[in-house]
Amino acid sequence: MQYVSTRGKAPALSFDDVLLTGLARDGGLYLPESWPTFTPDEIRDMRGLSYADMAIRVMYPFVEGSIPEDDFAELVRDAYAGFDHPAVAPLKQLDSDQWVMELFHGPTLAFKDYALQLLGRLFDYVLKKRGEKVTIVGATSGDTGSAAIEACRDRECIDIFIMHPKGRVSDVQRCQMTTILSSNVHNIAVEGTFDDCQDAVKAMFNDMDFRDKLNLSAVNSINWARIMAQIAYYFWAGVQTGSPDREMRFSVPTGNFGNVFAGYCAKMMGLPIEGFIIGSNRNDILTRYFQTGVMKMETVEPSLSPSMDIQISSNFERLLAQHYDQDGSALTQALSQFRDTGEVDFGKERWEAMCKDFSAKKLDDEETKQAIRDFYERTGELLDPHSVIGCEAARVAAKADVVTISLATAHPAKFPAAVEDASGVHPALPERLADLFDREERFDVLENDLATIQSYIEKTLA
Ligand SMILES: *Cc1c(COP(=O)(O)O)cnc(C)c1O
């Protein structure tokens, strides 16, 4: 499989190059040149497969030509072997036609593990074959750092440095990162804010000498391999609920548009999906776009669902590329207008075409708390402030006879304060993490100063 950039000016690449490159050199995102497809019979034939076996079947066409099938199968099985539910992504029925798929059974209790556990192993496999090493650097406001650390821990060809703002992440979030004592994991608590951490990462990537010397890399959400890994659980959910003989919809709490775009890929590959419901918090640029046809930037406001506090959903560019029919220059022009003026209209025809597949709903913090309480009282499900947005959007949009599957993207115990405040119930950590606060922590505190951070990284690697 070859991959092409959404902007149309970067060279086409193989899977392993796309994996290591991330962002294309023309500023675009990579997409497969064509969609592999599965016939209804081939989908029926997936019934009874384990999660890992289904994931191998769904993903292999994307890596074919880069990784032999047996090696790929081993990486996938190993990636999901440590998940704490035998189904990996269990489905629960909430109502006659409402289901929830729990995507929080990985090591850090959020759906990002489903992609990152595989990504870390793919990186290591490809790097080992090439005889290369990389240094991953990243900044976290608390929620995503642990998934990256768990993905990279103990990998031979990777060192990972994650910066968090000292004292500004929750205890659960900090301990999920700092209690990983692997020798290739380096936690830095920066005396500053999340923005300071992010600025330091950007500055390091812009320092070409530093970047080349350390072979800097990132595992951020624009990496195609993350989308690829997420496609698997849409097939999984579909097959468990009767695909291809029954249509379904998915409801997805959305930030960067990576998760819901993976669902769209599953549809392109032949899974009969009627449509997608996008859930947003007060940062509702996508909801406003689907309601008005105009994409208009506003400032990011903190909410109860911090992983969705985003104004520019970077993976939305991948959906746009499908609707610009490979016209990379027209898409580039529309996106630079958006960057420059904060507003863009991609055209009525494109908007109407996208509205056939997507609808959207926003919940503000009060509505989110109310929904947590309501779901708990009505169904007994304790939902985290991200997942509940998708579940409530699905409930409101319910259609008789259509199965709706809402994606639960985090375990409630990742956001204990908000959940307890809304429901009166303190969500307990799963047993394997019950002693999290008693474990030894390791991290270094650094001043908010680029030169200090860079020399710390160089010394640590030496
Ligand atoms: C990252 C994240 C999201 C948003 O997913 P996108 O792929 O960025 O749309 C939603 N919920 C949780 C808990 C997350 O960590």
Short mmCIF file of C-alpha atoms and ligand atoms in Angstrom, two decimals, residues 110-112 143-144 221 230 253-260 307-308 310 384 386 409-410 415, ligand 1:
data_model
loop_
_atom_site.label_atom_id
_atom_site.label_comp_id
_atom_site.label_asym_id
_atom_site.label_seq_id
_atom_site.Cartn_x
_atom_site.Cartn_y
_atom_site.Cartn_z
CA ALA A 110 -8.41 5.56 27.80
CA PHE A 111 -9.05 4.72 24.15
CA LYS A 112 -5.69 6.10 22.99
CA ASP A 143 -4.28 13.12 29.91
CA THR A 144 -2.32 11.82 26.95
CA SER A 221 -2.69 11.95 16.65
CA GLN A 230 -8.72 2.50 15.54
CA PRO A 253 -17.00 12.21 21.69
CA THR A 254 -14.69 14.18 19.46
CA GLY A 255 -11.64 16.44 19.77
CA ASN A 256 -9.04 16.06 17.04
CA PHE A 257 -11.42 14.05 14.82
CA GLY A 258 -9.05 11.04 14.81
CA ASN A 259 -11.39 8.55 16.43
CA VAL A 260 -14.49 9.35 14.39
CA SER A 307 -9.19 15.85 25.93
CA MET A 308 -11.81 17.51 23.74
CA ILE A 310 -9.65 21.76 20.91
CA ASP A 384 -16.69 9.75 32.40
CA HIS A 386 -16.03 12.54 27.66
CA THR A 409 -13.28 6.78 25.54
CA ALA A 410 -12.12 6.87 29.17
CA PHE A 415 -11.81 11.88 36.04
C1 LIG B 1 -8.30 12.06 22.92
C2 LIG B 1 -9.63 11.85 23.56
C3 LIG B 1 -10.85 12.18 22.91
C4 LIG B 1 -10.89 12.85 21.55
O1 LIG B 1 -10.53 11.95 20.52
P1 LIG B 1 -10.13 12.53 19.06
O2 LIG B 1 -9.60 11.35 18.32
O3 LIG B 1 -9.08 13.57 19.32
O4 LIG B 1 -11.36 13.09 18.46
C5 LIG B 1 -12.04 11.89 23.56
N1 LIG B 1 -12.05 11.35 24.80
C6 LIG B 1 -10.91 11.02 25.45
C7 LIG B 1 -11.00 10.45 26.82
C8 LIG B 1 -9.67 11.25 24.87
O5 LIG B 1 -8.54 10.94 25.54
#
